[in-house]
Amino acid sequence: MSVDEDEQLEATSGFPAAILAAVEDGITVQDAEGRLLWANDAAARLIGFESAPDFLAADVTDVLSRFELLDEQRRPLTPEQLPGRLALLEGRGQERIVCYRILATAEERWSSIRALPVEGEDGRVVAVNVIRDITEQRRAAEQIRLLADASELLVSSLDFELTIGAIGGMLVPTFADYALIDLLRPDGSLEQVVLRHVDPEREAVLREIRARYPPDGNPDHPASVVAASGAPLLIETADDPELRRAARDDEHLALYRRLEPSSYLVVPLMARSRTIGTLSLGMGESHRRYHDADVAFAQEVAGRIALGVENSRLYAEAGHSLDRLRLLSEAGELFASSFDRDRILARVSRVVVPRIADACNIYLLEDGVLRRVAHAHADPGLERLMDEMTGSYMPNGDAPALWQQVVVEGEGMLASTLTPELGADLAGLGLDLELFERVGSRSMMFVPFVSRGEVLGVLTLGSSEPGHYDETDLELARELARRASAALDNARLLADLEQRAETARALEFVADGVFLLDDGGVVRLWNPAAEGITGLRGAEVVGRRLEDAIPGWGDVERLVPVTESRHGGGARAETVPIEIRGRELWLSISGVAFGDGIVYACRDVTEERAVERLKSDFVSTVSHELRTPLAAIYGAAMTLKREDVPLSLDQRDGMLGVVASESERLARIVNDILLASRLDSGVVGVSLEHADPVEVAQAVLAAAEAHLPEGIRLSLRAAEDIAPVRIDADKVRQVLVNLVENAIKYSPDGGAVSLELERSRDRLRFLVRDEGLGIPASEFGRIFEKFYRLDPDLARGVGGTGLGLYICREIVRRMDGRIWVESAPGSGSTFVVELPLV
Ligand code: ADP
């Protein structure tokens, strides 16, 4: 992408193009006419283009004609219903899940699209689309649901024909337009037990094909090929040449053409490494295609079906107790109903005790150590004894045979009686033999939980009766472990998916700034909140050392508490000051260290700090301000009270005058505090009336004249065109009184104080000018803040609460006006109040 385009994007949408180009989500910018203005490479790839320029060069109608757009329920959508168009139409953010069926390949892709209307600097409104490919999540979620449903169904009944039929119903139409299940008879022929098609008419065609050209006696039939080889068969594209090749004669071909398959897939039904049948799935109606990834899922479903079939076969066979099958069935049901690892494992122990074991332990393998996560005993007293046994086992030196066979090779082990060798093996893993003796298992079985060839943990079962267990029991235990493993697998898959999606989403939206530094202090991640807090964009810092982006970081880093991630929980955050581009920020920050770096989370507490400081400033100034008049009043009152000192009438009047004026000053301070807090809580309204601004100004000056210090000269200058207007005269007076008082107060060496009135077409201005101390430009903003004083230590002996200008600003704001100051130290100040005229 060229620099020009980047700039254009920034101008039209205000988005930093570099970040957008780097993110994994597809991002496009479109205008109201549906024209595509910008796209990143990720967006181009989602649509099937190599790169953004190819995508941008393409014709929109042409692009759109490559897809069928569908909504979440797979109903057709028009381009006008896409979030981008809707966002522009309605002027607010939109979100929806969209399915694109790529017509050329019939592949379905799912996206979640969020669109926001954004106004560019040129005033043009465009829509920014953020497109996340959720195909994998959707597929996985759909498949997990289907697997769970299928497992539940299979274990809930031992009538396999019924349940298998129902599974056929589940696969169609989510995963296939038609499905067939064939079982191998003992003589090697195939028996069709399920045939199902979404479309009843085509179901009839399929039946006819199967009746006239059955797999039996035809070794080239896909079902026969798979049943013989045990390997899956995938025909991604079932086009006409393919059908011609598969058909036995012209009539067969004609039937195939009526069935119109587009893709099909046959997998073996495997139980205990034996092929017991086949599952055939086909697409036609929906023009979808199967891909390599679908094979694994089909095998997974086939595995469950095979289990179900085996169960019912076992059930039918003599010599197997009904009880055990019930147990398997029950266990399967329990496992399938949870996606929580610990709950699944706790259930295993409760299912087997006491029905097939007196004692049961369940261990998970973590870093080469077996850690016990659940245990149970038929005898509550002995279960308490088991509580005391060590929770973890690992080989101490050479791995004993037991460990080798169960944990390393993933095989089960039967110990129908306890031999001295087994005892030695157990002791070698760290078992307390004395406790073990007291628990009293005399016959044992050890079976691993295996998932995708990996041993996840071990199940041990013990009976207090020697010679209790035999090979059939071991088979049953293996079967149980297999089911539990499948459930654990589902749980793990789901947790992974959720976690990945969640963290990515969460980081985008959390209010806390989150950033990640690798071992070298280089920024690897910088979320939007971190951008907001620091004002540093991800594009500026990611890939750079943070120390280089924020020079003070090194000092701050030492103060930040960091915990190790495996200890869980976060550290208590520390509040630290940090300067970023000349701005002082206070951050509440903590870190968590993981393998390759540290993740920091921070929050901006600058405001809170400022408020804290204000509070303490307030206490010190206000107490000082209150103490001064109180001291004067107290002094005068005490003097008046004395009888031993005779006072002249004049002296007495003077004292009473002090009491009166200082009381008034006290009242004013208290009033200011009250008014400020009323302004804070928003209860001060404005009431407009017809009034003459000149009269208001005259009254203010007259009041000031009453106790004017020596050396100050007051004057009023009003332009000719000032006439009565609609203003809140009371509030204006209050503001002017404050400004004139300040002008006098901050002219300790005397000088002229003038009040001037000017008028422009729709504005009225009051200017209060003095020749006093003046104010440095850096403080122009802050003097209007609550409690802020330039000279809090009273170097020039002028007191005040720091509330006057805050009150002025708040009142002026409520009248929709503005207040500001023009000044320089030593050359006086001019405060300007500007009010709109209505
Ligand atoms: P106070 O006067 O009670 O301290 P204000 O909010 O009225 O509180 O003013 C805030 C600060 O602004 C004052 O402490 C003073 O330092 C400065 N200030 C206000 N008016 C003037 C002025 N006319 N000349 C110089 N400084 C002023």
PDB file of N, CA and C in Angstrom, residues 257-310:
ATOM      1  N   ARG A 257     -26.745 -39.025 -11.614  1.00  0.00           N
ATOM      2  CA  ARG A 257     -27.008 -37.640 -12.047  1.00  0.00           C
ATOM      3  C   ARG A 257     -28.259 -37.091 -11.389  1.00  0.00           C
ATOM      4  N   ARG A 258     -29.218 -37.966 -11.104  1.00  0.00           N
ATOM      5  CA  ARG A 258     -30.421 -37.484 -10.414  1.00  0.00           C
ATOM      6  C   ARG A 258     -30.123 -37.191  -8.948  1.00  0.00           C
ATOM      7  N   LEU A 259     -29.195 -37.952  -8.407  1.00  0.00           N
ATOM      8  CA  LEU A 259     -28.824 -37.730  -7.008  1.00  0.00           C
ATOM      9  C   LEU A 259     -28.001 -36.440  -6.872  1.00  0.00           C
ATOM     10  N   GLU A 260     -27.242 -36.110  -7.946  1.00  0.00           N
ATOM     11  CA  GLU A 260     -26.432 -34.899  -7.992  1.00  0.00           C
ATOM     12  C   GLU A 260     -25.500 -34.710  -6.810  1.00  0.00           C
ATOM     13  N   PRO A 261     -24.641 -35.663  -6.508  1.00  0.00           N
ATOM     14  CA  PRO A 261     -23.710 -35.426  -5.401  1.00  0.00           C
ATOM     15  C   PRO A 261     -22.643 -34.412  -5.806  1.00  0.00           C
ATOM     16  N   SER A 262     -22.119 -33.655  -4.860  1.00  0.00           N
ATOM     17  CA  SER A 262     -21.065 -32.701  -5.196  1.00  0.00           C
ATOM     18  C   SER A 262     -19.746 -33.096  -4.539  1.00  0.00           C
ATOM     19  N   SER A 263     -19.838 -33.918  -3.481  1.00  0.00           N
ATOM     20  CA  SER A 263     -18.631 -34.274  -2.746  1.00  0.00           C
ATOM     21  C   SER A 263     -19.027 -35.398  -1.806  1.00  0.00           C
ATOM     22  N   TYR A 264     -18.148 -36.386  -1.581  1.00  0.00           N
ATOM     23  CA  TYR A 264     -18.501 -37.365  -0.567  1.00  0.00           C
ATOM     24  C   TYR A 264     -17.316 -37.958   0.142  1.00  0.00           C
ATOM     25  N   LEU A 265     -17.640 -38.635   1.242  1.00  0.00           N
ATOM     26  CA  LEU A 265     -16.628 -39.015   2.199  1.00  0.00           C
ATOM     27  C   LEU A 265     -17.069 -40.321   2.852  1.00  0.00           C
ATOM     28  N   VAL A 266     -16.179 -41.324   2.893  1.00  0.00           N
ATOM     29  CA  VAL A 266     -16.513 -42.590   3.555  1.00  0.00           C
ATOM     30  C   VAL A 266     -15.436 -42.872   4.596  1.00  0.00           C
ATOM     31  N   VAL A 267     -15.857 -43.142   5.839  1.00  0.00           N
ATOM     32  CA  VAL A 267     -14.873 -43.479   6.879  1.00  0.00           C
ATOM     33  C   VAL A 267     -15.261 -44.810   7.519  1.00  0.00           C
ATOM     34  N   PRO A 268     -14.268 -45.549   8.018  1.00  0.00           N
ATOM     35  CA  PRO A 268     -14.587 -46.835   8.642  1.00  0.00           C
ATOM     36  C   PRO A 268     -15.128 -46.641  10.052  1.00  0.00           C
ATOM     37  N   LEU A 269     -15.978 -47.550  10.494  1.00  0.00           N
ATOM     38  CA  LEU A 269     -16.405 -47.577  11.892  1.00  0.00           C
ATOM     39  C   LEU A 269     -15.422 -48.514  12.587  1.00  0.00           C
ATOM     40  N   MET A 270     -14.622 -47.969  13.500  1.00  0.00           N
ATOM     41  CA  MET A 270     -13.601 -48.781  14.128  1.00  0.00           C
ATOM     42  C   MET A 270     -13.903 -48.946  15.612  1.00  0.00           C
ATOM     43  N   ALA A 271     -13.871 -50.202  16.082  1.00  0.00           N
ATOM     44  CA  ALA A 271     -13.982 -50.442  17.503  1.00  0.00           C
ATOM     45  C   ALA A 271     -12.828 -51.344  17.879  1.00  0.00           C
ATOM     46  N   ARG A 272     -12.029 -50.925  18.817  1.00  0.00           N
ATOM     47  CA  ARG A 272     -10.841 -51.701  19.238  1.00  0.00           C
ATOM     48  C   ARG A 272     -10.022 -52.147  18.043  1.00  0.00           C
ATOM     49  N   SER A 273      -9.660 -51.193  17.222  1.00  0.00           N
ATOM     50  CA  SER A 273      -8.837 -51.388  16.028  1.00  0.00           C
ATOM     51  C   SER A 273      -9.386 -52.392  15.016  1.00  0.00           C
ATOM     52  N   ARG A 274     -10.663 -52.739  15.144  1.00  0.00           N
ATOM     53  CA  ARG A 274     -11.258 -53.595  14.123  1.00  0.00           C
ATOM     54  C   ARG A 274     -12.293 -52.773  13.378  1.00  0.00           C
ATOM     55  N   THR A 275     -12.356 -52.996  12.044  1.00  0.00           N
ATOM     56  CA  THR A 275     -13.378 -52.305  11.270  1.00  0.00           C
ATOM     57  C   THR A 275     -14.676 -53.076  11.406  1.00  0.00           C
ATOM     58  N   ILE A 276     -15.719 -52.390  11.841  1.00  0.00           N
ATOM     59  CA  ILE A 276     -16.988 -53.096  11.975  1.00  0.00           C
ATOM     60  C   ILE A 276     -18.039 -52.559  11.008  1.00  0.00           C
ATOM     61  N   GLY A 277     -17.656 -51.580  10.195  1.00  0.00           N
ATOM     62  CA  GLY A 277     -18.622 -51.063   9.232  1.00  0.00           C
ATOM     63  C   GLY A 277     -18.122 -49.770   8.622  1.00  0.00           C
ATOM     64  N   THR A 278     -19.015 -49.036   7.941  1.00  0.00           N
ATOM     65  CA  THR A 278     -18.604 -47.767   7.334  1.00  0.00           C
ATOM     66  C   THR A 278     -19.690 -46.714   7.525  1.00  0.00           C
ATOM     67  N   LEU A 279     -19.221 -45.488   7.510  1.00  0.00           N
ATOM     68  CA  LEU A 279     -20.131 -44.336   7.539  1.00  0.00           C
ATOM     69  C   LEU A 279     -19.875 -43.567   6.248  1.00  0.00           C
ATOM     70  N   SER A 280     -20.922 -43.379   5.428  1.00  0.00           N
ATOM     71  CA  SER A 280     -20.757 -42.634   4.176  1.00  0.00           C
ATOM     72  C   SER A 280     -21.540 -41.336   4.278  1.00  0.00           C
ATOM     73  N   LEU A 281     -20.884 -40.251   3.903  1.00  0.00           N
ATOM     74  CA  LEU A 281     -21.534 -38.942   3.969  1.00  0.00           C
ATOM     75  C   LEU A 281     -21.431 -38.284   2.610  1.00  0.00           C
ATOM     76  N   GLY A 282     -22.496 -37.623   2.182  1.00  0.00           N
ATOM     77  CA  GLY A 282     -22.440 -36.977   0.884  1.00  0.00           C
ATOM     78  C   GLY A 282     -23.051 -35.588   0.920  1.00  0.00           C
ATOM     79  N   MET A 283     -22.573 -34.723   0.035  1.00  0.00           N
ATOM     80  CA  MET A 283     -23.148 -33.394  -0.145  1.00  0.00           C
ATOM     81  C   MET A 283     -23.738 -33.349  -1.540  1.00  0.00           C
ATOM     82  N   GLY A 284     -24.845 -32.617  -1.676  1.00  0.00           N
ATOM     83  CA  GLY A 284     -25.443 -32.501  -2.993  1.00  0.00           C
ATOM     84  C   GLY A 284     -26.224 -31.207  -3.034  1.00  0.00           C
ATOM     85  N   GLU A 285     -27.392 -31.257  -2.403  1.00  0.00           N
ATOM     86  CA  GLU A 285     -28.285 -30.114  -2.285  1.00  0.00           C
ATOM     87  C   GLU A 285     -27.569 -28.784  -2.063  1.00  0.00           C
ATOM     88  N   SER A 286     -26.695 -28.777  -1.049  1.00  0.00           N
ATOM     89  CA  SER A 286     -26.150 -27.502  -0.582  1.00  0.00           C
ATOM     90  C   SER A 286     -24.888 -27.105  -1.337  1.00  0.00           C
ATOM     91  N   HIS A 287     -24.425 -27.964  -2.246  1.00  0.00           N
ATOM     92  CA  HIS A 287     -23.210 -27.697  -3.015  1.00  0.00           C
ATOM     93  C   HIS A 287     -22.004 -27.458  -2.140  1.00  0.00           C
ATOM     94  N   ARG A 288     -22.049 -27.971  -0.907  1.00  0.00           N
ATOM     95  CA  ARG A 288     -20.868 -27.840  -0.059  1.00  0.00           C
ATOM     96  C   ARG A 288     -19.871 -28.919  -0.443  1.00  0.00           C
ATOM     97  N   ARG A 289     -18.656 -28.757   0.011  1.00  0.00           N
ATOM     98  CA  ARG A 289     -17.619 -29.756  -0.286  1.00  0.00           C
ATOM     99  C   ARG A 289     -16.964 -30.211   1.000  1.00  0.00           C
ATOM    100  N   TYR A 290     -16.520 -31.458   1.006  1.00  0.00           N
ATOM    101  CA  TYR A 290     -15.723 -31.943   2.135  1.00  0.00           C
ATOM    102  C   TYR A 290     -14.255 -31.664   1.865  1.00  0.00           C
ATOM    103  N   HIS A 291     -13.533 -31.370   2.958  1.00  0.00           N
ATOM    104  CA  HIS A 291     -12.095 -31.154   2.849  1.00  0.00           C
ATOM    105  C   HIS A 291     -11.395 -32.068   3.838  1.00  0.00           C
ATOM    106  N   ASP A 292     -10.059 -32.058   3.783  1.00  0.00           N
ATOM    107  CA  ASP A 292      -9.279 -32.924   4.665  1.00  0.00           C
ATOM    108  C   ASP A 292      -9.699 -32.793   6.119  1.00  0.00           C
ATOM    109  N   ALA A 293      -9.962 -31.530   6.537  1.00  0.00           N
ATOM    110  CA  ALA A 293     -10.281 -31.298   7.941  1.00  0.00           C
ATOM    111  C   ALA A 293     -11.556 -32.035   8.352  1.00  0.00           C
ATOM    112  N   ASP A 294     -12.455 -32.267   7.405  1.00  0.00           N
ATOM    113  CA  ASP A 294     -13.711 -32.932   7.743  1.00  0.00           C
ATOM    114  C   ASP A 294     -13.521 -34.417   8.005  1.00  0.00           C
ATOM    115  N   VAL A 295     -12.452 -34.981   7.447  1.00  0.00           N
ATOM    116  CA  VAL A 295     -12.227 -36.416   7.595  1.00  0.00           C
ATOM    117  C   VAL A 295     -12.059 -36.765   9.072  1.00  0.00           C
ATOM    118  N   ALA A 296     -11.243 -35.963   9.770  1.00  0.00           N
ATOM    119  CA  ALA A 296     -10.977 -36.245  11.182  1.00  0.00           C
ATOM    120  C   ALA A 296     -12.271 -36.222  11.986  1.00  0.00           C
ATOM    121  N   PHE A 297     -13.098 -35.248  11.678  1.00  0.00           N
ATOM    122  CA  PHE A 297     -14.347 -35.151  12.426  1.00  0.00           C
ATOM    123  C   PHE A 297     -15.253 -36.348  12.133  1.00  0.00           C
ATOM    124  N   ALA A 298     -15.333 -36.725  10.849  1.00  0.00           N
ATOM    125  CA  ALA A 298     -16.170 -37.865  10.479  1.00  0.00           C
ATOM    126  C   ALA A 298     -15.673 -39.115  11.198  1.00  0.00           C
ATOM    127  N   GLN A 299     -14.345 -39.248  11.330  1.00  0.00           N
ATOM    128  CA  GLN A 299     -13.795 -40.412  12.027  1.00  0.00           C
ATOM    129  C   GLN A 299     -14.177 -40.393  13.496  1.00  0.00           C
ATOM    130  N   GLU A 300     -14.174 -39.204  14.047  1.00  0.00           N
ATOM    131  CA  GLU A 300     -14.549 -39.040  15.449  1.00  0.00           C
ATOM    132  C   GLU A 300     -15.996 -39.525  15.651  1.00  0.00           C
ATOM    133  N   VAL A 301     -16.895 -39.076  14.770  1.00  0.00           N
ATOM    134  CA  VAL A 301     -18.291 -39.502  14.873  1.00  0.00           C
ATOM    135  C   VAL A 301     -18.389 -41.013  14.680  1.00  0.00           C
ATOM    136  N   ALA A 302     -17.626 -41.506  13.689  1.00  0.00           N
ATOM    137  CA  ALA A 302     -17.664 -42.942  13.402  1.00  0.00           C
ATOM    138  C   ALA A 302     -17.224 -43.728  14.628  1.00  0.00           C
ATOM    139  N   GLY A 303     -16.222 -43.191  15.343  1.00  0.00           N
ATOM    140  CA  GLY A 303     -15.737 -43.858  16.547  1.00  0.00           C
ATOM    141  C   GLY A 303     -16.842 -44.017  17.575  1.00  0.00           C
ATOM    142  N   ARG A 304     -17.639 -42.951  17.713  1.00  0.00           N
ATOM    143  CA  ARG A 304     -18.721 -43.021  18.705  1.00  0.00           C
ATOM    144  C   ARG A 304     -19.788 -44.021  18.265  1.00  0.00           C
ATOM    145  N   ILE A 305     -20.071 -44.012  16.982  1.00  0.00           N
ATOM    146  CA  ILE A 305     -21.084 -44.944  16.488  1.00  0.00           C
ATOM    147  C   ILE A 305     -20.598 -46.371  16.728  1.00  0.00           C
ATOM    148  N   ALA A 306     -19.313 -46.603  16.428  1.00  0.00           N
ATOM    149  CA  ALA A 306     -18.752 -47.938  16.597  1.00  0.00           C
ATOM    150  C   ALA A 306     -18.868 -48.386  18.046  1.00  0.00           C
ATOM    151  N   LEU A 307     -18.580 -47.444  18.964  1.00  0.00           N
ATOM    152  CA  LEU A 307     -18.709 -47.761  20.388  1.00  0.00           C
ATOM    153  C   LEU A 307     -20.119 -48.204  20.729  1.00  0.00           C
ATOM    154  N   GLY A 308     -21.072 -47.451  20.207  1.00  0.00           N
ATOM    155  CA  GLY A 308     -22.474 -47.761  20.475  1.00  0.00           C
ATOM    156  C   GLY A 308     -22.830 -49.151  19.953  1.00  0.00           C
ATOM    157  N   VAL A 309     -22.363 -49.420  18.745  1.00  0.00           N
ATOM    158  CA  VAL A 309     -22.649 -50.717  18.129  1.00  0.00           C
ATOM    159  C   VAL A 309     -22.039 -51.819  18.982  1.00  0.00           C
ATOM    160  N   GLU A 310     -20.789 -51.611  19.392  1.00  0.00           N
ATOM    161  CA  GLU A 310     -20.109 -52.608  20.201  1.00  0.00           C
ATOM    162  C   GLU A 310     -20.858 -52.864  21.503  1.00  0.00           C
TER     163      GLU A 310
END
